C-alpha positions as a printed NumPy array, in Angstrom:
array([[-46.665,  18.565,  35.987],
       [-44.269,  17.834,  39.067],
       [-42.249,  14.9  ,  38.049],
       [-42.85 ,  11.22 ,  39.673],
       [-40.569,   9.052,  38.063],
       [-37.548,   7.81 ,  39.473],
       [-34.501,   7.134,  37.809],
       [-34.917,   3.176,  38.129],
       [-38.269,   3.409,  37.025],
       [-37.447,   5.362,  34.008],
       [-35.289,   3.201,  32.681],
       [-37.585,  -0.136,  33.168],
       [-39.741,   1.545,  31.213],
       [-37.657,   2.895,  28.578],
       [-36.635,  -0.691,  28.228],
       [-40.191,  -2.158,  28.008],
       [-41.335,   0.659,  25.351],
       [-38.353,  -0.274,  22.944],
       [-39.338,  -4.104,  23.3  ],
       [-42.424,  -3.386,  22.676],
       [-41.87 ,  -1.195,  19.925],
       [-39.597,  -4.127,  18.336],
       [-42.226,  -6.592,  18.356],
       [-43.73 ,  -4.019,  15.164],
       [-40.769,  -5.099,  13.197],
       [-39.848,  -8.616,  14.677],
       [-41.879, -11.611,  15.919],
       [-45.599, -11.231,  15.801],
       [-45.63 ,  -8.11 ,  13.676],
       [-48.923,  -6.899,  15.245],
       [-49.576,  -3.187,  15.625],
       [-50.148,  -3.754,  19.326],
       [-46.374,  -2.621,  19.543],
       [-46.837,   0.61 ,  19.43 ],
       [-48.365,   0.864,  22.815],
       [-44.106,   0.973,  23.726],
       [-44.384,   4.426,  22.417],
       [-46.889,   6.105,  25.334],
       [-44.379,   4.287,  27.921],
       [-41.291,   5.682,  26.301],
       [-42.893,   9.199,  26.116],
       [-44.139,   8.966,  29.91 ],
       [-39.938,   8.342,  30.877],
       [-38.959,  11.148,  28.915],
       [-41.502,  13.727,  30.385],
       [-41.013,  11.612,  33.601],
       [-44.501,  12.203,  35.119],
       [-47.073,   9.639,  35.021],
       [-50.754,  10.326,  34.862],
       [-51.281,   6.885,  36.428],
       [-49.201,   7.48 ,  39.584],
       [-50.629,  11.002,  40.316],
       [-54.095,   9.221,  40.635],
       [-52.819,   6.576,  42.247],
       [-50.344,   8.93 ,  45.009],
       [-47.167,   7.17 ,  43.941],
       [-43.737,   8.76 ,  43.795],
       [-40.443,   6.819,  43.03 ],
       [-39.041,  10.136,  42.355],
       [-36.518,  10.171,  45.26 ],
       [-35.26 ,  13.86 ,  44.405],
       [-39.11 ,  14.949,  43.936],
       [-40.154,  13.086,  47.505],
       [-38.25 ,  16.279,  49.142],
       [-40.37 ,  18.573,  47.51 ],
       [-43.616,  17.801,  48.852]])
């Protein structure tokens, strides 16, 4: 798995998983929440399955790679 996810990127969506991940424990309580964990597991590998289909690389250190 060649990483595609920049350094911005990974950090919007580190940021997204943990909010979503709070809304489990504060303000609608819904499981739906837990979706934040997928997102936050996708930064920390920092490939996305979505992107490779897709063609799309905000890895700027990966970009000289190819």
């Amino acid at each position: 798995m060649e990483k595609n996810i920049g350094t911005v990127d990974k950090a919007l969506r580190i940021l997204v998983g943990l909010v979503l991940i709070a809304l489990v424990f504060v303000g609608p309580q819904t499981a739906w929440g837990w979706i934040g964990l997928p997102v936050i597991l996708i930064a920390a590998f920092g490939w996305c399955p979505l992107y490779k289909v897709l063609g799309v690389n905000t890895c700027s250190k990966c970009k000289t790679a190819e």
